[in-house]
PDB file of C-alpha atoms in Angstrom:
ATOM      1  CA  UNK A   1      -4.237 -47.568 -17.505  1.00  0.00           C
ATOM      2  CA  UNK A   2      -6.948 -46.064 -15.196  1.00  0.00           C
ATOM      3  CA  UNK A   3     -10.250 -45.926 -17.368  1.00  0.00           C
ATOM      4  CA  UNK A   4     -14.178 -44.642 -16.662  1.00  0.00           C
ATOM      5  CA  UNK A   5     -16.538 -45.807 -19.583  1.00  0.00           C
ATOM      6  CA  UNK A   6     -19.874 -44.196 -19.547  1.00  0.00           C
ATOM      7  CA  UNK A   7     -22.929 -45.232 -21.610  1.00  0.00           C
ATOM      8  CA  UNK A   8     -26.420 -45.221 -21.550  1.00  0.00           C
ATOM      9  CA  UNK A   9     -27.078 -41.768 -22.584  1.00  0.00           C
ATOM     10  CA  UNK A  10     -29.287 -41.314 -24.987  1.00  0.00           C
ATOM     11  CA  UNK A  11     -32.797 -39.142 -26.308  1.00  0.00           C
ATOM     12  CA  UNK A  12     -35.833 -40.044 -24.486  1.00  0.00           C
ATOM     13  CA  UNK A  13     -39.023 -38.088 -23.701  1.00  0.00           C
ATOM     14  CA  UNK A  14     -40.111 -36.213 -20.265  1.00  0.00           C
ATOM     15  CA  UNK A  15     -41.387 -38.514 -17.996  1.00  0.00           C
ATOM     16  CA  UNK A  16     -39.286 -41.013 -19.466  1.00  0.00           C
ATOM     17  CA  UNK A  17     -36.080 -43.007 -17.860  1.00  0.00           C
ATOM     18  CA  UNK A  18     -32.469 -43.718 -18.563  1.00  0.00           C
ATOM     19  CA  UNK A  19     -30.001 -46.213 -16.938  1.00  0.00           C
ATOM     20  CA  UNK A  20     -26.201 -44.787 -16.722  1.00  0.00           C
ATOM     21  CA  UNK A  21     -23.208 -47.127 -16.675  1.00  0.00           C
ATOM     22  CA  UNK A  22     -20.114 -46.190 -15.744  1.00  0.00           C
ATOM     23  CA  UNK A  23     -17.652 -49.333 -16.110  1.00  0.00           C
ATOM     24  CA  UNK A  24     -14.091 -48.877 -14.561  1.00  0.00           C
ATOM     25  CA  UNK A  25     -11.031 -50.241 -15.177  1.00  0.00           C
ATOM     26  CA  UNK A  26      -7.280 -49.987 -14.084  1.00  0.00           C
ATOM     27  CA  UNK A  27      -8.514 -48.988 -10.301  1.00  0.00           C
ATOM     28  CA  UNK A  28      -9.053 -50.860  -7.085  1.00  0.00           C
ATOM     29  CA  UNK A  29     -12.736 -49.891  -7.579  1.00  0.00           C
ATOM     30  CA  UNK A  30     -14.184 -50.949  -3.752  1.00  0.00           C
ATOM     31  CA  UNK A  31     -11.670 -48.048  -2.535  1.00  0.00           C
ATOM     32  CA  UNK A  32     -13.644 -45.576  -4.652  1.00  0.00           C
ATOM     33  CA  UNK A  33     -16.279 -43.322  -3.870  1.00  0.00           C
ATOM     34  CA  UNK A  34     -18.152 -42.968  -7.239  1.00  0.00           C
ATOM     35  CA  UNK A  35     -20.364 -39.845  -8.353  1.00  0.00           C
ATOM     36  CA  UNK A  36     -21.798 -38.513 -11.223  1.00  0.00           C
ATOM     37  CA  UNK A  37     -22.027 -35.104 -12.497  1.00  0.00           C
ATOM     38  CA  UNK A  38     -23.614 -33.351 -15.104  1.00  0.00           C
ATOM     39  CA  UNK A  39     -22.345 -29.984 -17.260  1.00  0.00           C
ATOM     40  CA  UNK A  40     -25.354 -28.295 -19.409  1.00  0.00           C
ATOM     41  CA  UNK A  41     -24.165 -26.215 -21.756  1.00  0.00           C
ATOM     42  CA  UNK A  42     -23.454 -22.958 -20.329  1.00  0.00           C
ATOM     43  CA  UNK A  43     -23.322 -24.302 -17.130  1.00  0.00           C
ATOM     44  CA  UNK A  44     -21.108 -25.186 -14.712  1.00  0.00           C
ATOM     45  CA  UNK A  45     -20.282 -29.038 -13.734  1.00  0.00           C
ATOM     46  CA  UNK A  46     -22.407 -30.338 -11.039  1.00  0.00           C
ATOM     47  CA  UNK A  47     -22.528 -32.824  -8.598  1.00  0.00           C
ATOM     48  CA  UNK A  48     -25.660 -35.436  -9.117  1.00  0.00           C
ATOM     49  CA  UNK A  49     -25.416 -38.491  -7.066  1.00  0.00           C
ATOM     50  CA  UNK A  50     -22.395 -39.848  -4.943  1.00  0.00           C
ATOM     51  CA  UNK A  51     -22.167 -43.425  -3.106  1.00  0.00           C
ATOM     52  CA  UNK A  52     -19.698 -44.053  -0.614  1.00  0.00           C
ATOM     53  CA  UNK A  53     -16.658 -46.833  -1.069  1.00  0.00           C
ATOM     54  CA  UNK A  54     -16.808 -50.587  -0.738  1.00  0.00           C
ATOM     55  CA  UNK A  55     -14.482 -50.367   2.544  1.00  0.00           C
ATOM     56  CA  UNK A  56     -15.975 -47.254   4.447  1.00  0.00           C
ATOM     57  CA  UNK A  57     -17.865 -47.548   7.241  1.00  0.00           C
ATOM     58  CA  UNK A  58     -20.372 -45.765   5.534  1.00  0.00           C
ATOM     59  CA  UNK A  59     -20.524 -48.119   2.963  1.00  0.00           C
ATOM     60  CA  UNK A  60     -23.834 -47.692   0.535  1.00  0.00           C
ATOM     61  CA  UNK A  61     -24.346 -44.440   1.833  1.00  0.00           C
ATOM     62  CA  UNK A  62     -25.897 -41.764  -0.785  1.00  0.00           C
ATOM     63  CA  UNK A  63     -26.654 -38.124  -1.264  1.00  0.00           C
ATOM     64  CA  UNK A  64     -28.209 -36.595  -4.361  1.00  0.00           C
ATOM     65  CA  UNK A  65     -28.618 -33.416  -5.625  1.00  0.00           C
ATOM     66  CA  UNK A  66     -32.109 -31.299  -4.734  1.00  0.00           C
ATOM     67  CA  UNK A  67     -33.180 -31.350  -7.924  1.00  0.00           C
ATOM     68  CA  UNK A  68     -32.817 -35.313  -8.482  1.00  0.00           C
ATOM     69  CA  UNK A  69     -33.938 -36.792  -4.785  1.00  0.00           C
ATOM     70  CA  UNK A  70     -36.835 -38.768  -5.458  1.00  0.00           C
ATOM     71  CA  UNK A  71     -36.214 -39.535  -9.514  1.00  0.00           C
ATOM     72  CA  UNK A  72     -32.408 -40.864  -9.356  1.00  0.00           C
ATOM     73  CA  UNK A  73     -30.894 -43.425  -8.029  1.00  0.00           C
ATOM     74  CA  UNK A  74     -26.639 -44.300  -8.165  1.00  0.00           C
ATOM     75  CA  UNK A  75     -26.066 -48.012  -7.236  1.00  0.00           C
ATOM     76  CA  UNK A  76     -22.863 -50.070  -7.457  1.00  0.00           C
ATOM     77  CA  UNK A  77     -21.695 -53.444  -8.150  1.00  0.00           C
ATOM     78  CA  UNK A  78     -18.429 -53.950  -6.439  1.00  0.00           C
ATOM     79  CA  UNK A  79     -17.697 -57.233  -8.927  1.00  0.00           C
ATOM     80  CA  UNK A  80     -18.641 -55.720 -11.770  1.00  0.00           C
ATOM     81  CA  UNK A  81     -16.855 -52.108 -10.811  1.00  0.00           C
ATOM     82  CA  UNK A  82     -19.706 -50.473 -12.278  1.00  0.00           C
ATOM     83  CA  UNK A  83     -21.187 -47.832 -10.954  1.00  0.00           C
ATOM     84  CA  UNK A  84     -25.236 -46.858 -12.429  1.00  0.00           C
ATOM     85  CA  UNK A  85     -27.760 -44.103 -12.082  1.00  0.00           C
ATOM     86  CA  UNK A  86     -31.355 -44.914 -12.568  1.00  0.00           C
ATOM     87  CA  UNK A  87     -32.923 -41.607 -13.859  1.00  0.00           C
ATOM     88  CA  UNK A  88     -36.884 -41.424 -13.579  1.00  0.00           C
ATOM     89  CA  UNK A  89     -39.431 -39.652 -14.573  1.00  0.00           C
ATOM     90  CA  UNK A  90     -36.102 -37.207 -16.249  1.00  0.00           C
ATOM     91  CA  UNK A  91     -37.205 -33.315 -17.565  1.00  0.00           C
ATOM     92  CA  UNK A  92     -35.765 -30.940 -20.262  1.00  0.00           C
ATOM     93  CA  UNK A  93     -33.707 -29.668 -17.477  1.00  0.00           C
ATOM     94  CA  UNK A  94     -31.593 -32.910 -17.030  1.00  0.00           C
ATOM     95  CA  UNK A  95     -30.768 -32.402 -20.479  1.00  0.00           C
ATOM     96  CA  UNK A  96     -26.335 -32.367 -20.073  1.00  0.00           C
ATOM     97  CA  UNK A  97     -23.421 -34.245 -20.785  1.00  0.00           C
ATOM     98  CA  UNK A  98     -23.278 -36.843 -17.631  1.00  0.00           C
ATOM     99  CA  UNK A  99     -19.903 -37.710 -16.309  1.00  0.00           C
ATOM    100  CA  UNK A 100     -18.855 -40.262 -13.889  1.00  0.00           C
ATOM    101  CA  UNK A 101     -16.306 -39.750 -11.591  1.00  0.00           C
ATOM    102  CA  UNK A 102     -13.975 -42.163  -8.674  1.00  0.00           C
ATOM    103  CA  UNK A 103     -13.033 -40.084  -5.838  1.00  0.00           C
ATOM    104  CA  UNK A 104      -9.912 -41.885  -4.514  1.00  0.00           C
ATOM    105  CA  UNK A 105      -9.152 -41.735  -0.400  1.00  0.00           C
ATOM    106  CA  UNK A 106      -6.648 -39.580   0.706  1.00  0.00           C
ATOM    107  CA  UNK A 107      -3.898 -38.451  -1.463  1.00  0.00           C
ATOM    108  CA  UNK A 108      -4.867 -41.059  -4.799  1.00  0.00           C
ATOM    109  CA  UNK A 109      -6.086 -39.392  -7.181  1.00  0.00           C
ATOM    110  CA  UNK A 110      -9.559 -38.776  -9.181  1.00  0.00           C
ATOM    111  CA  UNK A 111     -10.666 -39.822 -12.215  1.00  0.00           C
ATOM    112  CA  UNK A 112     -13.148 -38.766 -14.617  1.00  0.00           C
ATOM    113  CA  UNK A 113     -15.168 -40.990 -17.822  1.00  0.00           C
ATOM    114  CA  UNK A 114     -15.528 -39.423 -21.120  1.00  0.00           C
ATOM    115  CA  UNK A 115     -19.148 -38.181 -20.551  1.00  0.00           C
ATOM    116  CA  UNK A 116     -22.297 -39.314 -22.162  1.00  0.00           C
ATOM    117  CA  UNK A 117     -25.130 -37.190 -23.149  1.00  0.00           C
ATOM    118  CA  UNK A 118     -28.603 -37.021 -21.834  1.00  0.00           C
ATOM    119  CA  UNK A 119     -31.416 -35.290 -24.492  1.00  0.00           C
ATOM    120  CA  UNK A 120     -34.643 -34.948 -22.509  1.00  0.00           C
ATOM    121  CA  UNK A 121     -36.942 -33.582 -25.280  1.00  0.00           C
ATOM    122  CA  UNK A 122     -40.290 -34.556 -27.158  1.00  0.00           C
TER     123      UNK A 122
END
C-alpha cells in the first residue's frame, strides 16, 4: 500500500519558517520525482517546488514556483524516502493546504499525501 505522509504544517508568523516532510512508503522512492503543491482556498492547486528522481540524469535538479524562488527550498533523502521543503521568511499568501506529490516515470502512476496546512498569520 502506496502511502505519502505529510507533516510539519503548522501556524507561524510572517517572516517566520516551516520545515515540510513528506515520508513515503509502498514506492520505489529513488524512481520518483517528488513535488509539492499548494491549494488556497478558492484557488486552484499549484505547483511549488519539484526535484528530479534518484536515477535521472538530472538528478537533484529543482525548479520552484515565482513566487517561492529565493524563500523555499525541496530537498530529498533517498534512504529516508522523504522528501522536505524549507519555507523562509513565509507570507499570508502561502497560507494553503500543502500537498506532496511522487511523479512516477512513464506509465506508473502518481501519488498524492493527505495535505497539511500552512497558517501564515500574526
Amino acid at each position: 500500500q502506496v502511502q505519502l505522509v505529510e507533516s510539519g504544517g503548522g501556524l507561524v508568523q510572517p517572516g517566520g519558517s516551516l520545515r515540510l516532510s513528506c515520508a513515503a512508503s509502498g514506492i520505489f522512492f529513488q524512481i520518483y520525482a517528488m513535488a509539492w503543491y499548494r491549494q488556497a482556498p478558492g484557488k486552484r492547486r499549484e505547483l511549488v517546488a519539484f526535484i528530479a528522481s534518484g536515477g535521472a540524469s538530472n538528478y537533484g535538479t529543482t525548479n520552484y514556483a515565482d513566487s517561492v524562488k529565493g524563500r523555499f527550498t525541496i530537498s530529498r533523502d533517498n534512504a529516508k524516502n522523504t522528501v522536505y521543503l524549507q519555507m523562509n521568511s513565509l507570507q499570508p499568501e502561502d497560507t494553503a493546504v500543502y500537498y506532496c506529490n511522487a511523479d512516477g516515470p512513464g506509465l506508473v502512476p502518481d501519488y498524492w499525501g493527505q495535505g497539511t496546512q500552512v497558517t501564515v498569520s500574526s
